[in-house]
PDB file of C-alpha atoms in Angstrom:
ATOM      1  CA  MET A 142     107.303 -66.299 124.272  1.00  0.00           C
ATOM      2  CA  MET A 143     105.122 -67.655 121.511  1.00  0.00           C
ATOM      3  CA  GLU A 144     102.056 -69.044 123.266  1.00  0.00           C
ATOM      4  CA  ASN A 145     100.432 -71.901 121.405  1.00  0.00           C
ATOM      5  CA  ALA A 146     102.539 -71.077 118.349  1.00  0.00           C
ATOM      6  CA  ILE A 147     104.211 -73.564 116.095  1.00  0.00           C
ATOM      7  CA  PHE A 148     107.866 -72.793 115.654  1.00  0.00           C
ATOM      8  CA  SER A 149     109.380 -72.824 112.183  1.00  0.00           C
ATOM      9  CA  ILE A 150     112.968 -72.428 111.148  1.00  0.00           C
ATOM     10  CA  ASN A 151     114.204 -70.274 108.274  1.00  0.00           C
ATOM     11  CA  LYS A 152     116.899 -71.158 105.739  1.00  0.00           C
ATOM     12  CA  ASN A 153     119.531 -69.382 107.851  1.00  0.00           C
ATOM     13  CA  GLY A 154     118.930 -71.604 110.876  1.00  0.00           C
ATOM     14  CA  PHE A 155     116.870 -69.167 112.967  1.00  0.00           C
ATOM     15  CA  ILE A 156     113.436 -69.757 114.486  1.00  0.00           C
ATOM     16  CA  ARG A 157     110.937 -67.258 113.148  1.00  0.00           C
ATOM     17  CA  GLY A 158     109.335 -64.894 115.631  1.00  0.00           C
ATOM     18  CA  ILE A 159     111.401 -65.555 118.756  1.00  0.00           C
ATOM     19  CA  LYS A 160     113.854 -63.233 120.436  1.00  0.00           C
ATOM     20  CA  TYR A 161     117.373 -63.354 119.026  1.00  0.00           C
ATOM     21  CA  ILE A 162     120.425 -62.208 120.972  1.00  0.00           C
ATOM     22  CA  SER A 163     123.693 -62.640 119.113  1.00  0.00           C
ATOM     23  CA  SER A 164     126.440 -64.526 120.920  1.00  0.00           C
ATOM     24  CA  PRO A 165     130.024 -64.255 119.664  1.00  0.00           C
ATOM     25  CA  ASN A 166     130.736 -67.731 121.069  1.00  0.00           C
ATOM     26  CA  TYR A 167     130.295 -69.943 118.034  1.00  0.00           C
ATOM     27  CA  ASP A 168     132.078 -71.029 114.889  1.00  0.00           C
ATOM     28  CA  GLU A 169     131.434 -73.006 111.728  1.00  0.00           C
ATOM     29  CA  ARG A 170     130.502 -76.654 111.926  1.00  0.00           C
ATOM     30  CA  PRO A 171     132.894 -79.057 110.199  1.00  0.00           C
ATOM     31  CA  ASN A 172     132.176 -79.673 106.529  1.00  0.00           C
ATOM     32  CA  ASN A 173     129.480 -82.300 105.999  1.00  0.00           C
ATOM     33  CA  ALA A 174     128.486 -82.272 109.687  1.00  0.00           C
ATOM     34  CA  SER A 175     125.042 -83.789 110.060  1.00  0.00           C
ATOM     35  CA  ILE A 176     122.949 -82.232 112.840  1.00  0.00           C
ATOM     36  CA  ASP A 177     121.309 -85.230 114.497  1.00  0.00           C
ATOM     37  CA  LEU A 178     121.526 -84.711 118.260  1.00  0.00           C
ATOM     38  CA  LEU A 179     119.718 -82.409 120.708  1.00  0.00           C
ATOM     39  CA  VAL A 180     121.444 -81.752 124.029  1.00  0.00           C
ATOM     40  CA  ILE A 181     119.377 -80.537 126.997  1.00  0.00           C
ATOM     41  CA  HIS A 182     121.140 -78.467 129.659  1.00  0.00           C
ATOM     42  CA  ASN A 183     120.207 -76.444 132.705  1.00  0.00           C
ATOM     43  CA  ILE A 184     121.710 -73.125 133.724  1.00  0.00           C
ATOM     44  CA  SER A 185     121.142 -70.559 136.434  1.00  0.00           C
ATOM     45  CA  LEU A 186     123.245 -67.514 137.165  1.00  0.00           C
ATOM     46  CA  PRO A 187     124.055 -67.089 139.961  1.00  0.00           C
ATOM     47  CA  PRO A 188     123.633 -70.802 140.745  1.00  0.00           C
ATOM     48  CA  ASN A 189     120.106 -71.685 141.885  1.00  0.00           C
ATOM     49  CA  GLU A 190     118.821 -68.144 141.273  1.00  0.00           C
ATOM     50  CA  PHE A 191     116.361 -67.380 138.495  1.00  0.00           C
ATOM     51  CA  GLY A 192     115.286 -64.300 136.607  1.00  0.00           C
ATOM     52  CA  GLY A 193     117.232 -61.352 135.315  1.00  0.00           C
ATOM     53  CA  HIS A 194     119.582 -61.244 132.343  1.00  0.00           C
ATOM     54  CA  ASP A 195     122.761 -62.824 133.692  1.00  0.00           C
ATOM     55  CA  ILE A 196     122.512 -65.882 131.418  1.00  0.00           C
ATOM     56  CA  GLU A 197     122.045 -63.704 128.360  1.00  0.00           C
ATOM     57  CA  ASP A 198     124.972 -61.528 129.454  1.00  0.00           C
ATOM     58  CA  PHE A 199     127.135 -64.617 130.026  1.00  0.00           C
ATOM     59  CA  PHE A 200     126.459 -65.938 126.519  1.00  0.00           C
ATOM     60  CA  GLN A 201     127.450 -62.515 125.128  1.00  0.00           C
ATOM     61  CA  ASN A 202     130.646 -62.225 127.246  1.00  0.00           C
ATOM     62  CA  LYS A 203     129.079 -59.233 129.033  1.00  0.00           C
ATOM     63  CA  LEU A 204     128.601 -60.681 132.513  1.00  0.00           C
ATOM     64  CA  ASP A 205     129.220 -58.122 135.280  1.00  0.00           C
ATOM     65  CA  ILE A 206     131.714 -60.095 137.368  1.00  0.00           C
ATOM     66  CA  LYS A 207     131.331 -57.690 140.288  1.00  0.00           C
ATOM     67  CA  LYS A 208     127.659 -58.566 140.640  1.00  0.00           C
ATOM     68  CA  HIS A 209     128.220 -61.943 142.354  1.00  0.00           C
ATOM     69  CA  THR A 210     131.272 -63.762 143.743  1.00  0.00           C
ATOM     70  CA  TYR A 211     130.492 -66.871 141.632  1.00  0.00           C
ATOM     71  CA  PHE A 212     130.941 -64.849 138.454  1.00  0.00           C
ATOM     72  CA  GLN A 213     134.680 -64.588 139.162  1.00  0.00           C
ATOM     73  CA  SER A 214     135.015 -68.349 138.592  1.00  0.00           C
ATOM     74  CA  ILE A 215     133.408 -68.215 135.130  1.00  0.00           C
ATOM     75  CA  LYS A 216     134.694 -64.853 133.904  1.00  0.00           C
ATOM     76  CA  ASP A 217     137.057 -66.346 131.301  1.00  0.00           C
ATOM     77  CA  LEU A 218     134.661 -68.954 129.902  1.00  0.00           C
ATOM     78  CA  LYS A 219     133.364 -68.479 126.370  1.00  0.00           C
ATOM     79  CA  VAL A 220     130.093 -70.371 126.190  1.00  0.00           C
ATOM     80  CA  SER A 221     126.868 -70.282 124.229  1.00  0.00           C
ATOM     81  CA  SER A 222     123.901 -72.377 123.361  1.00  0.00           C
ATOM     82  CA  HIS A 223     121.590 -72.312 120.409  1.00  0.00           C
ATOM     83  CA  PHE A 224     118.551 -71.750 122.632  1.00  0.00           C
ATOM     84  CA  LEU A 225     117.564 -70.745 126.153  1.00  0.00           C
ATOM     85  CA  ILE A 226     114.116 -71.419 127.586  1.00  0.00           C
ATOM     86  CA  LYS A 227     113.519 -69.173 130.590  1.00  0.00           C
ATOM     87  CA  ARG A 228     111.320 -70.085 133.559  1.00  0.00           C
ATOM     88  CA  SER A 229     108.503 -68.031 132.015  1.00  0.00           C
ATOM     89  CA  GLY A 230     108.686 -70.069 128.813  1.00  0.00           C
ATOM     90  CA  GLU A 231     110.338 -67.275 126.829  1.00  0.00           C
ATOM     91  CA  VAL A 232     112.585 -68.780 124.165  1.00  0.00           C
ATOM     92  CA  ILE A 233     115.742 -66.945 123.103  1.00  0.00           C
ATOM     93  CA  GLN A 234     118.077 -67.972 120.284  1.00  0.00           C
ATOM     94  CA  PHE A 235     121.780 -67.078 120.479  1.00  0.00           C
ATOM     95  CA  VAL A 236     123.366 -68.981 117.573  1.00  0.00           C
ATOM     96  CA  SER A 237     122.063 -70.150 114.207  1.00  0.00           C
ATOM     97  CA  CYS A 238     121.413 -73.882 114.120  1.00  0.00           C
ATOM     98  CA  LYS A 239     123.686 -73.994 111.091  1.00  0.00           C
ATOM     99  CA  ASN A 240     126.634 -72.910 113.279  1.00  0.00           C
ATOM    100  CA  ARG A 241     128.411 -74.679 116.115  1.00  0.00           C
ATOM    101  CA  ALA A 242     127.482 -73.224 119.507  1.00  0.00           C
ATOM    102  CA  TRP A 243     129.893 -73.864 122.364  1.00  0.00           C
ATOM    103  CA  HIS A 244     127.632 -75.723 124.792  1.00  0.00           C
ATOM    104  CA  ALA A 245     128.884 -79.284 125.155  1.00  0.00           C
ATOM    105  CA  GLY A 246     132.623 -78.994 125.794  1.00  0.00           C
ATOM    106  CA  LYS A 247     134.539 -82.252 125.963  1.00  0.00           C
ATOM    107  CA  SER A 248     131.868 -84.775 125.029  1.00  0.00           C
ATOM    108  CA  SER A 249     130.983 -87.900 123.087  1.00  0.00           C
ATOM    109  CA  TRP A 250     127.869 -89.725 121.945  1.00  0.00           C
ATOM    110  CA  GLY A 251     128.150 -93.209 120.527  1.00  0.00           C
ATOM    111  CA  SER A 252     131.458 -93.395 118.718  1.00  0.00           C
ATOM    112  CA  ARG A 253     131.618 -89.664 117.939  1.00  0.00           C
ATOM    113  CA  HIS A 254     133.463 -87.034 119.933  1.00  0.00           C
ATOM    114  CA  ASN A 255     132.985 -83.253 120.221  1.00  0.00           C
ATOM    115  CA  CYS A 256     129.203 -83.182 120.245  1.00  0.00           C
ATOM    116  CA  ASN A 257     129.169 -79.458 119.427  1.00  0.00           C
ATOM    117  CA  ASP A 258     129.983 -80.505 115.853  1.00  0.00           C
ATOM    118  CA  PHE A 259     126.684 -82.338 115.301  1.00  0.00           C
ATOM    119  CA  SER A 260     124.290 -81.156 117.997  1.00  0.00           C
ATOM    120  CA  ILE A 261     121.964 -78.330 118.908  1.00  0.00           C
ATOM    121  CA  GLY A 262     122.166 -77.124 122.508  1.00  0.00           C
ATOM    122  CA  ILE A 263     119.044 -76.163 124.431  1.00  0.00           C
ATOM    123  CA  GLU A 264     119.471 -74.579 127.859  1.00  0.00           C
ATOM    124  CA  LEU A 265     116.618 -74.502 130.346  1.00  0.00           C
ATOM    125  CA  GLU A 266     116.787 -71.894 133.071  1.00  0.00           C
ATOM    126  CA  GLY A 267     116.965 -74.147 136.092  1.00  0.00           C
ATOM    127  CA  SER A 268     119.264 -76.216 138.233  1.00  0.00           C
ATOM    128  CA  ASP A 269     119.899 -79.740 139.436  1.00  0.00           C
ATOM    129  CA  ASN A 270     117.982 -78.811 142.614  1.00  0.00           C
ATOM    130  CA  THR A 271     114.625 -77.610 141.281  1.00  0.00           C
ATOM    131  CA  THR A 272     111.786 -78.794 139.099  1.00  0.00           C
ATOM    132  CA  PHE A 273     111.261 -77.125 135.749  1.00  0.00           C
ATOM    133  CA  ASP A 274     108.138 -75.124 134.983  1.00  0.00           C
ATOM    134  CA  THR A 275     105.314 -76.506 132.848  1.00  0.00           C
ATOM    135  CA  GLU A 276     105.699 -73.649 130.370  1.00  0.00           C
ATOM    136  CA  GLN A 277     109.329 -74.671 129.813  1.00  0.00           C
ATOM    137  CA  TYR A 278     108.270 -78.185 128.823  1.00  0.00           C
ATOM    138  CA  LEU A 279     105.575 -76.815 126.508  1.00  0.00           C
ATOM    139  CA  GLN A 280     108.053 -74.550 124.723  1.00  0.00           C
ATOM    140  CA  LEU A 281     110.734 -77.265 124.676  1.00  0.00           C
ATOM    141  CA  ASN A 282     108.323 -79.637 122.938  1.00  0.00           C
ATOM    142  CA  LEU A 283     107.429 -77.018 120.324  1.00  0.00           C
ATOM    143  CA  LEU A 284     111.133 -76.449 119.739  1.00  0.00           C
ATOM    144  CA  ILE A 285     111.876 -80.185 119.498  1.00  0.00           C
ATOM    145  CA  LYS A 286     109.049 -80.637 116.997  1.00  0.00           C
ATOM    146  CA  CYS A 287     110.399 -77.790 114.855  1.00  0.00           C
ATOM    147  CA  LEU A 288     114.003 -78.999 114.955  1.00  0.00           C
ATOM    148  CA  CYS A 289     112.999 -82.576 114.132  1.00  0.00           C
ATOM    149  CA  LYS A 290     111.166 -81.335 111.019  1.00  0.00           C
ATOM    150  CA  GLU A 291     114.294 -79.553 109.815  1.00  0.00           C
ATOM    151  CA  TYR A 292     117.028 -81.963 110.915  1.00  0.00           C
ATOM    152  CA  LYS A 293     117.288 -85.748 111.142  1.00  0.00           C
ATOM    153  CA  ILE A 294     117.456 -85.832 114.937  1.00  0.00           C
ATOM    154  CA  ASN A 295     118.273 -89.339 116.152  1.00  0.00           C
ATOM    155  CA  ASP A 296     118.642 -88.680 119.878  1.00  0.00           C
ATOM    156  CA  ILE A 297     117.710 -86.221 122.606  1.00  0.00           C
ATOM    157  CA  VAL A 298     120.118 -86.439 125.521  1.00  0.00           C
ATOM    158  CA  GLY A 299     121.209 -84.556 128.593  1.00  0.00           C
ATOM    159  CA  HIS A 300     124.576 -82.900 129.013  1.00  0.00           C
ATOM    160  CA  SER A 301     125.226 -85.601 131.619  1.00  0.00           C
ATOM    161  CA  ASP A 302     124.817 -88.275 128.928  1.00  0.00           C
ATOM    162  CA  ILE A 303     127.528 -86.851 126.675  1.00  0.00           C
ATOM    163  CA  SER A 304     129.888 -85.738 129.484  1.00  0.00           C
ATOM    164  CA  PRO A 305     129.052 -88.210 132.281  1.00  0.00           C
ATOM    165  CA  ASN A 306     132.104 -87.665 134.464  1.00  0.00           C
ATOM    166  CA  ARG A 307     131.976 -83.905 134.100  1.00  0.00           C
ATOM    167  CA  LYS A 308     128.352 -82.733 133.976  1.00  0.00           C
ATOM    168  CA  SER A 309     125.098 -83.527 135.794  1.00  0.00           C
ATOM    169  CA  ASP A 310     122.547 -81.421 133.913  1.00  0.00           C
ATOM    170  CA  PRO A 311     119.726 -81.275 133.143  1.00  0.00           C
ATOM    171  CA  GLY A 312     119.618 -82.975 136.547  1.00  0.00           C
ATOM    172  CA  PRO A 313     117.367 -85.300 138.512  1.00  0.00           C
ATOM    173  CA  PHE A 314     114.371 -82.944 138.435  1.00  0.00           C
ATOM    174  CA  PHE A 315     114.166 -82.866 134.639  1.00  0.00           C
ATOM    175  CA  ASN A 316     111.179 -85.031 133.678  1.00  0.00           C
ATOM    176  CA  TRP A 317     112.126 -86.926 130.521  1.00  0.00           C
ATOM    177  CA  ASN A 318     108.570 -88.299 130.341  1.00  0.00           C
ATOM    178  CA  LEU A 319     107.258 -84.806 129.553  1.00  0.00           C
ATOM    179  CA  ILE A 320     109.209 -84.330 126.327  1.00  0.00           C
ATOM    180  CA  LEU A 321     108.368 -85.599 122.870  1.00  0.00           C
ATOM    181  CA  LYS A 322     109.656 -89.011 121.956  1.00  0.00           C
ATOM    182  CA  LEU A 323     111.474 -89.526 118.669  1.00  0.00           C
TER     183      LEU A 323
END
């Protein structure tokens, strides 16, 4: 965690000074893809349980499927996000912002489909059933500020906004009034 720090992004699409864990679940963005959307998600593994390293393991395809019965249902998924903000406020990057992380799945925003092509995914450790911690909002706002300086972000949306019939996150307990406005 970078308390009271201002995030900055380097030319390779990584935030300076935060923890980086490489995920293999990404590919190149389409040529001329303009990054202009931030997608907010929530994740907890196992569902509604916090702490530990299961999310990090999941994004690296290293999840111990014997650890919890739920893990059997997601064992074949290949998923990642650009960033994870843990309950403590620790921020972890998994994929360069210049690359396409696999966070949105089947999705659309406006007239465009496949939001992974033009978005940055930010996961918050949480669920649809719990409030998020103050430190998560503080770090999320620092991250938003940094990303908006580097990219022409037009919208900040939830996963539920781009996949409304499929996803519900970041959920009813995410307080949109606590994040920076564009």
